[in-house]
Short mmCIF file of C-alpha atoms and ligand atoms in Angstrom, two decimals:
data_model
loop_
_atom_site.label_atom_id
_atom_site.label_comp_id
_atom_site.label_asym_id
_atom_site.label_seq_id
_atom_site.Cartn_x
_atom_site.Cartn_y
_atom_site.Cartn_z
CA MET A 1 62.60 -23.82 -61.06
CA ASN A 2 64.51 -27.05 -61.45
CA ARG A 3 66.73 -28.67 -58.87
CA THR A 4 69.75 -30.63 -60.09
CA LYS A 5 68.99 -34.31 -59.88
CA ASP A 6 71.56 -35.70 -57.51
CA SER A 7 71.27 -38.89 -55.51
CA THR A 8 73.30 -37.34 -52.72
CA THR A 9 70.78 -34.56 -51.95
CA SER A 10 68.27 -35.07 -49.18
CA LEU A 11 64.65 -35.93 -49.76
CA ARG A 12 62.91 -32.58 -49.46
CA ILE A 13 59.38 -32.39 -48.10
CA ALA A 14 57.18 -29.28 -48.26
CA ILE A 15 54.79 -28.60 -45.40
CA GLN A 16 52.65 -25.61 -44.46
CA LYS A 17 54.64 -23.20 -42.29
CA SER A 18 51.83 -21.88 -40.20
CA GLY A 19 48.17 -22.65 -40.65
CA ARG A 20 45.43 -25.19 -40.33
CA LEU A 21 47.48 -28.09 -41.69
CA THR A 22 50.70 -27.45 -39.78
CA ASP A 23 50.10 -29.20 -36.44
CA LYS A 24 48.53 -32.29 -37.94
CA THR A 25 51.28 -32.64 -40.53
CA ILE A 26 53.97 -32.23 -37.85
CA ASN A 27 52.17 -34.81 -35.68
CA LEU A 28 52.01 -37.22 -38.59
CA LEU A 29 55.72 -36.82 -39.33
CA HIS A 30 56.61 -37.33 -35.66
CA GLY A 31 54.13 -40.25 -35.58
CA ILE A 32 55.97 -42.05 -38.39
CA GLY A 33 59.29 -41.57 -36.60
CA VAL A 34 60.74 -38.51 -38.36
CA GLU A 35 62.60 -36.52 -35.71
CA PHE A 36 63.21 -32.76 -35.93
CA ASP A 37 62.72 -29.58 -33.97
CA ASN A 38 62.80 -25.78 -34.31
CA TYR A 39 60.35 -25.84 -37.18
CA LYS A 40 58.66 -22.64 -36.00
CA ARG A 41 61.73 -20.45 -36.44
CA ASN A 42 63.22 -21.85 -39.65
CA LEU A 43 62.20 -22.12 -43.27
CA MET A 44 64.25 -25.26 -43.74
CA VAL A 45 64.64 -27.95 -41.10
CA LYS A 46 66.98 -30.94 -41.23
CA THR A 47 65.58 -34.08 -39.68
CA ARG A 48 67.78 -35.90 -37.18
CA ASN A 49 67.30 -39.52 -38.15
CA PHE A 50 66.69 -39.51 -41.93
CA ASP A 51 68.27 -37.87 -44.92
CA VAL A 52 65.24 -35.62 -45.13
CA GLU A 53 64.76 -31.89 -44.93
CA LEU A 54 61.49 -30.05 -44.44
CA LEU A 55 60.74 -26.85 -46.31
CA LEU A 56 58.15 -24.68 -44.55
CA LEU A 57 56.03 -22.79 -47.05
CA ARG A 58 52.69 -21.07 -47.60
CA ASP A 59 50.25 -23.77 -48.61
CA ASP A 60 49.51 -22.01 -51.93
CA ASP A 61 53.14 -22.46 -52.99
CA ILE A 62 53.45 -26.18 -52.18
CA PRO A 63 51.93 -27.69 -55.37
CA GLU A 64 54.27 -25.68 -57.60
CA TYR A 65 57.37 -26.43 -55.54
CA VAL A 66 56.58 -30.14 -55.81
CA GLN A 67 55.65 -29.93 -59.48
CA ASP A 68 58.97 -28.24 -60.26
CA GLY A 69 60.97 -30.78 -58.27
CA ILE A 70 62.23 -28.20 -55.75
CA CYS A 71 60.57 -30.45 -53.21
CA ASP A 72 60.13 -34.17 -53.74
CA LEU A 73 57.04 -34.54 -51.55
CA GLY A 74 54.45 -32.16 -50.14
CA PHE A 75 51.59 -32.21 -47.69
CA VAL A 76 48.84 -29.90 -48.94
CA GLY A 77 45.07 -29.63 -49.38
CA ALA A 78 43.52 -31.12 -52.52
CA ASN A 79 41.95 -27.67 -53.03
CA GLU A 80 45.41 -26.18 -53.64
CA VAL A 81 46.66 -29.11 -55.73
CA PHE A 82 43.70 -29.00 -58.10
CA GLU A 83 43.41 -25.20 -58.18
CA LYS A 84 47.04 -24.99 -59.29
CA ASP A 85 46.35 -27.85 -61.74
CA ALA A 86 49.70 -29.17 -60.56
CA ASP A 87 51.49 -31.90 -62.48
CA VAL A 88 52.16 -34.10 -59.44
CA ALA A 89 51.28 -37.60 -58.27
CA VAL A 90 48.81 -37.85 -55.39
CA LEU A 91 50.21 -40.65 -53.20
CA ARG A 92 47.78 -40.64 -50.30
CA GLY A 93 44.67 -38.92 -48.93
CA LEU A 94 45.34 -38.20 -45.28
CA ASN A 95 41.88 -37.47 -43.87
CA TYR A 96 42.69 -34.19 -42.12
CA GLY A 97 42.12 -30.59 -43.17
CA ASN A 98 38.82 -31.81 -44.57
CA CYS A 99 36.63 -29.17 -46.19
CA ARG A 100 34.79 -28.51 -49.42
CA LEU A 101 34.92 -25.83 -52.06
CA SER A 102 31.36 -24.63 -52.50
CA ILE A 103 29.33 -21.99 -54.26
CA ALA A 104 27.26 -19.86 -51.91
CA ALA A 105 24.83 -17.03 -52.61
CA PRO A 106 22.69 -14.71 -50.46
CA LYS A 107 20.11 -16.75 -48.56
CA ASN A 108 16.67 -16.99 -50.19
CA GLY A 109 17.90 -14.90 -53.12
CA LYS A 110 17.42 -15.33 -56.86
CA LEU A 111 20.47 -17.50 -57.35
CA GLN A 112 19.44 -21.09 -56.73
CA SER A 113 20.18 -23.29 -59.74
CA VAL A 114 23.39 -23.42 -61.81
CA GLU A 115 21.62 -21.75 -64.77
CA ASP A 116 20.73 -18.76 -62.58
CA PHE A 117 24.45 -17.94 -62.52
CA GLN A 118 24.64 -17.08 -66.24
CA GLY A 119 26.46 -13.71 -66.51
CA LYS A 120 26.85 -13.37 -62.73
CA THR A 121 29.99 -12.41 -60.83
CA ILE A 122 31.59 -14.76 -58.32
CA ALA A 123 34.29 -13.77 -55.86
CA THR A 124 36.80 -16.48 -55.00
CA SER A 125 40.37 -17.44 -54.21
CA TYR A 126 39.82 -20.46 -56.48
CA PRO A 127 39.33 -18.95 -59.96
CA PHE A 128 40.48 -22.00 -61.91
CA LEU A 129 38.20 -24.55 -60.22
CA THR A 130 35.27 -22.13 -60.11
CA LYS A 131 35.42 -21.24 -63.81
CA LYS A 132 35.86 -24.88 -64.74
CA TYR A 133 32.81 -25.91 -62.71
CA PHE A 134 30.54 -23.50 -64.59
CA THR A 135 32.19 -23.92 -68.00
CA ASP A 136 31.65 -27.70 -67.73
CA GLN A 137 27.94 -26.92 -67.38
CA ASN A 138 27.89 -24.34 -70.18
CA VAL A 139 27.28 -21.42 -67.86
CA GLU A 140 29.34 -18.25 -68.33
CA ILE A 141 30.36 -16.37 -65.23
CA ASN A 142 32.72 -13.54 -64.29
CA VAL A 143 35.27 -14.19 -61.59
CA VAL A 144 36.69 -11.64 -59.17
CA GLU A 145 39.80 -13.07 -57.56
CA ILE A 146 40.05 -12.18 -53.88
CA SER A 147 42.63 -13.54 -51.45
CA GLY A 148 40.69 -13.24 -48.17
CA ALA A 149 37.33 -12.40 -46.59
CA VAL A 150 35.55 -13.60 -49.70
CA GLU A 151 32.34 -14.06 -47.72
CA ILE A 152 31.67 -10.34 -47.34
CA THR A 153 31.84 -9.52 -51.08
CA PRO A 154 28.10 -10.01 -51.80
CA GLN A 155 27.22 -7.53 -49.02
CA LEU A 156 29.68 -5.07 -50.52
CA GLU A 157 28.13 -5.67 -53.94
CA VAL A 158 31.53 -6.67 -55.30
CA ALA A 159 30.06 -10.01 -56.38
CA ASP A 160 26.70 -11.77 -56.67
CA ALA A 161 27.94 -14.95 -55.04
CA ILE A 162 31.10 -16.60 -53.76
CA SER A 163 33.06 -19.79 -54.18
CA ASP A 164 34.96 -20.61 -50.99
CA LEU A 165 36.10 -23.35 -48.64
CA VAL A 166 33.53 -24.49 -46.09
CA SER A 167 33.95 -26.81 -43.15
CA THR A 168 31.26 -26.19 -40.49
CA GLY A 169 29.28 -23.69 -42.59
CA GLY A 170 29.40 -21.17 -39.72
CA THR A 171 31.12 -18.46 -41.76
CA LEU A 172 28.50 -18.67 -44.52
CA ARG A 173 25.62 -18.52 -42.04
CA ALA A 174 27.14 -15.56 -40.21
CA ASN A 175 27.25 -13.69 -43.52
CA GLY A 176 23.71 -14.51 -44.64
CA LEU A 177 24.90 -16.90 -47.34
CA GLN A 178 23.47 -20.23 -48.41
CA GLU A 179 25.62 -23.09 -49.66
CA LEU A 180 24.33 -24.20 -53.05
CA PHE A 181 26.74 -26.57 -54.81
CA THR A 182 29.96 -28.35 -53.95
CA ILE A 183 32.75 -28.07 -56.50
CA LEU A 184 35.30 -30.20 -54.67
CA GLU A 185 35.54 -32.32 -51.52
CA SER A 186 39.00 -31.71 -50.10
CA GLU A 187 41.41 -33.27 -47.61
CA THR A 188 45.15 -33.06 -47.13
CA LYS A 189 47.06 -35.04 -49.72
CA LEU A 190 50.59 -36.34 -49.81
CA ILE A 191 51.89 -35.40 -53.24
CA GLN A 192 55.06 -36.42 -55.06
CA THR A 193 56.89 -34.72 -57.89
CA ASN A 194 56.64 -36.33 -61.31
CA LYS A 195 60.30 -35.47 -61.90
CA GLU A 196 62.60 -38.47 -61.81
CA LEU A 197 63.92 -39.34 -58.36
CA SER A 198 67.08 -41.21 -57.40
CA PRO A 199 66.60 -44.85 -56.29
CA GLY A 200 67.64 -43.82 -52.76
CA LYS A 201 64.87 -41.21 -52.54
CA GLN A 202 62.34 -43.56 -54.08
CA GLN A 203 63.19 -46.22 -51.47
CA LEU A 204 62.83 -43.72 -48.67
CA ILE A 205 59.41 -42.67 -50.00
CA GLU A 206 58.30 -46.32 -50.10
CA LYS A 207 59.41 -46.69 -46.49
CA PHE A 208 57.46 -43.59 -45.47
CA LEU A 209 54.35 -44.81 -47.25
CA VAL A 210 54.38 -48.07 -45.27
CA ARG A 211 54.70 -46.03 -42.07
CA ILE A 212 51.99 -43.57 -43.08
CA ASP A 213 49.61 -46.42 -43.86
CA GLY A 214 50.40 -47.93 -40.45
CA TYR A 215 49.88 -44.59 -38.73
CA GLN A 216 46.55 -44.02 -40.51
CA GLN A 217 45.36 -47.53 -39.74
CA ALA A 218 46.35 -47.12 -36.08
CA LYS A 219 44.41 -43.85 -35.81
CA LYS A 220 41.28 -45.68 -36.91
CA SER A 221 41.79 -48.56 -34.47
CA ARG A 222 41.86 -49.23 -30.72
CA TYR A 223 43.48 -52.00 -28.73
CA ILE A 224 40.93 -53.48 -26.34
CA MET A 225 41.38 -55.80 -23.38
CA MET A 226 38.68 -57.39 -21.26
CA ASN A 227 38.03 -60.22 -18.85
CA ALA A 228 35.34 -62.77 -19.64
CA PRO A 229 34.09 -66.22 -18.67
CA GLN A 230 35.92 -68.95 -20.61
CA ASP A 231 32.66 -70.31 -22.01
CA LYS A 232 31.81 -66.92 -23.58
CA VAL A 233 34.95 -66.74 -25.73
CA ASP A 234 33.23 -68.05 -28.85
CA VAL A 235 30.33 -65.60 -28.54
CA ILE A 236 32.78 -62.74 -27.96
CA LYS A 237 34.85 -63.74 -30.99
CA GLU A 238 31.72 -63.35 -33.09
CA ILE A 239 30.97 -59.90 -31.69
CA ILE A 240 34.48 -58.54 -32.22
CA PRO A 241 35.19 -57.47 -35.80
CA SER A 242 38.87 -58.08 -35.17
CA MET A 243 41.56 -58.13 -37.86
CA LYS A 244 42.90 -61.44 -36.62
CA SER A 245 41.78 -63.93 -34.00
CA PRO A 246 41.99 -62.34 -30.54
CA THR A 247 44.62 -63.29 -27.96
CA VAL A 248 43.01 -65.29 -25.13
CA VAL A 249 44.98 -65.66 -21.88
CA PRO A 250 43.82 -67.68 -18.82
CA LEU A 251 43.39 -65.71 -15.58
CA ALA A 252 44.19 -66.89 -12.03
CA GLU A 253 40.47 -66.98 -11.32
CA SER A 254 39.19 -70.30 -12.67
CA ASN A 255 37.09 -70.31 -15.84
CA MET A 256 38.02 -66.69 -16.55
CA VAL A 257 40.17 -65.40 -19.40
CA ALA A 258 41.61 -62.11 -20.61
CA ILE A 259 40.89 -61.27 -24.25
CA HIS A 260 43.02 -58.80 -26.22
CA THR A 261 42.27 -57.57 -29.72
CA VAL A 262 42.21 -54.62 -32.10
CA ILE A 263 38.97 -53.14 -33.39
CA PRO A 264 38.00 -50.20 -35.61
CA ILE A 265 37.32 -47.17 -33.41
CA ASN A 266 33.89 -46.52 -34.89
CA LYS A 267 32.78 -49.98 -33.78
CA PHE A 268 34.02 -49.64 -30.22
CA TRP A 269 30.95 -48.26 -28.41
CA GLU A 270 28.55 -50.44 -30.31
CA VAL A 271 30.60 -53.55 -29.55
CA MET A 272 31.29 -52.60 -25.94
CA GLU A 273 27.58 -52.66 -25.04
CA GLU A 274 27.24 -56.08 -26.61
CA LEU A 275 30.36 -57.40 -24.89
CA LYS A 276 29.06 -56.33 -21.48
CA SER A 277 25.74 -57.97 -22.14
CA VAL A 278 27.43 -61.35 -22.67
CA GLY A 279 29.50 -61.10 -19.48
CA ALA A 280 32.71 -59.23 -20.42
CA SER A 281 34.06 -56.96 -17.67
CA ASP A 282 37.01 -54.64 -16.97
CA ILE A 283 37.00 -53.51 -20.58
CA VAL A 284 40.00 -51.28 -21.37
CA MET A 285 40.52 -49.38 -24.61
CA LEU A 286 43.97 -48.09 -25.60
CA PRO A 287 45.16 -45.92 -28.49
CA ILE A 288 47.68 -47.51 -30.87
CA GLU A 289 50.80 -45.68 -32.09
CA SER A 290 51.21 -47.57 -35.33
CA MET A 291 50.18 -50.84 -36.97
CA ILE A 292 52.28 -52.53 -39.59
CA LEU A 293 50.13 -55.23 -41.15
O1 PRT B 301 49.44 -18.77 -44.88
P1 PRT B 301 49.00 -19.87 -45.77
O2 PRT B 301 48.77 -19.44 -47.19
O3 PRT B 301 49.88 -21.07 -45.65
O4 PRT B 301 47.61 -20.38 -45.16
P2 PRT B 301 46.11 -20.03 -45.59
O5 PRT B 301 45.64 -18.95 -44.70
O6 PRT B 301 45.97 -19.88 -47.06
O7 PRT B 301 45.38 -21.41 -45.28
P3 PRT B 301 44.77 -22.00 -43.94
O8 PRT B 301 45.85 -22.31 -42.97
O9 PRT B 301 43.61 -21.20 -43.47
O10 PRT B 301 44.18 -23.36 -44.55
C1 PRT B 301 45.04 -24.34 -45.04
C2 PRT B 301 44.21 -25.45 -45.65
O11 PRT B 301 43.32 -25.98 -44.65
C3 PRT B 301 43.29 -25.08 -46.78
O12 PRT B 301 43.96 -24.93 -48.02
C4 PRT B 301 42.34 -26.27 -46.79
O13 PRT B 301 42.93 -27.36 -47.46
C5 PRT B 301 42.22 -26.61 -45.30
N1 PRT B 301 40.97 -26.16 -44.65
C6 PRT B 301 40.13 -26.98 -43.97
C7 PRT B 301 40.45 -24.93 -44.63
C8 PRT B 301 39.24 -25.00 -43.91
N2 PRT B 301 39.07 -26.29 -43.51
C9 PRT B 301 38.46 -23.82 -43.69
N3 PRT B 301 37.39 -23.89 -43.06
N4 PRT B 301 40.88 -23.73 -45.11
C10 PRT B 301 40.15 -22.63 -44.89
N5 PRT B 301 38.96 -22.63 -44.22
C11 PRT B 301 38.29 -21.28 -44.06
C12 PRT B 301 37.41 -20.89 -45.25
O14 PRT B 301 38.20 -20.26 -46.25
C13 PRT B 301 36.40 -19.94 -44.61
O15 PRT B 301 36.94 -18.64 -44.45
O16 PRT B 301 37.41 -21.28 -42.94
C14 PRT B 301 36.23 -20.55 -43.25
C15 PRT B 301 35.03 -21.48 -43.28
O17 PRT B 301 35.00 -22.30 -42.16
P4 PRT B 301 33.60 -22.74 -41.52
O18 PRT B 301 33.96 -23.74 -40.47
O19 PRT B 301 33.01 -21.49 -40.92
O20 PRT B 301 32.75 -23.33 -42.62
ZN1 ZN B 302 47.31 -20.14 -48.44
#
């Protein structure tokens, strides 16, 4: 599956057509300024403002399409990239679609330690990663490859245990299973083909990476504004873990100023309490679209 290398062809990006990663990937692409529509009805979508086309695929197929150079970039879970053992470059971790590939067995059963799995049968959609996990620990297992509803196989006596993706753990609990070991922590990755790309495509990828970094940084940050007494500015500067020194603007009311700055979102509530206690008022927090540092 090789595409002719041609600097005139568009940069082709693979995304999941319909599933857990689709909305967040579409939001990210819109968030970095890539404009397109009609993605629900088409398998291939041309973007309006870049020489980029999106190919909408099943997530399982994305690593191979990128590996073979049919697509130049892809947005897909690490679980799929590593299961397919794809020869691709991982450019970024995107912190959505987070989950883990874990081994789970019937609750309070005989299977507890890795050694207990010797000669046992595990049902999974991830045969490569599952076998590798046990082989690396010198434990031999049998694998039954199943494409869906893996969690019911122990009840059906098709397998002794399972290896499946877990996020909240609710599915395992509902099926009387206990999570024992994690094989892989996963998140959505931006992957690039290792096939040679034209300088034009490479430049466009560099441009997207700057925007993605800005978008990611912005998601983790909030713009905050507050009013405060002039003589509290120094104390407030110490409280705010700002990237740069905050903007301080005098207000009409004498001895009062407005302070504007950017802070990491996880610090906001902690810092807000402290700011109030030293006299800050009218504190406003705003989301940020993007931040180019
Ligand atoms: O049709 P297509 O092949 O494209 O989609 P799909 O049905 O294979 O995949 P989809 O859309 O379900 O998941 C796409 C990707 O989302 C996965 O490859 C992971 O990278 C990521 N992801 C994140 C998850 C989960 N969280 C997740 N919880 N994928 C699947 N699950 C399933 C899991 O298999 C299990 O059945 O959710 C259940 C467990 O969830 P909890 O919350 O009960 O633990
Ligand atoms: Zn899939």
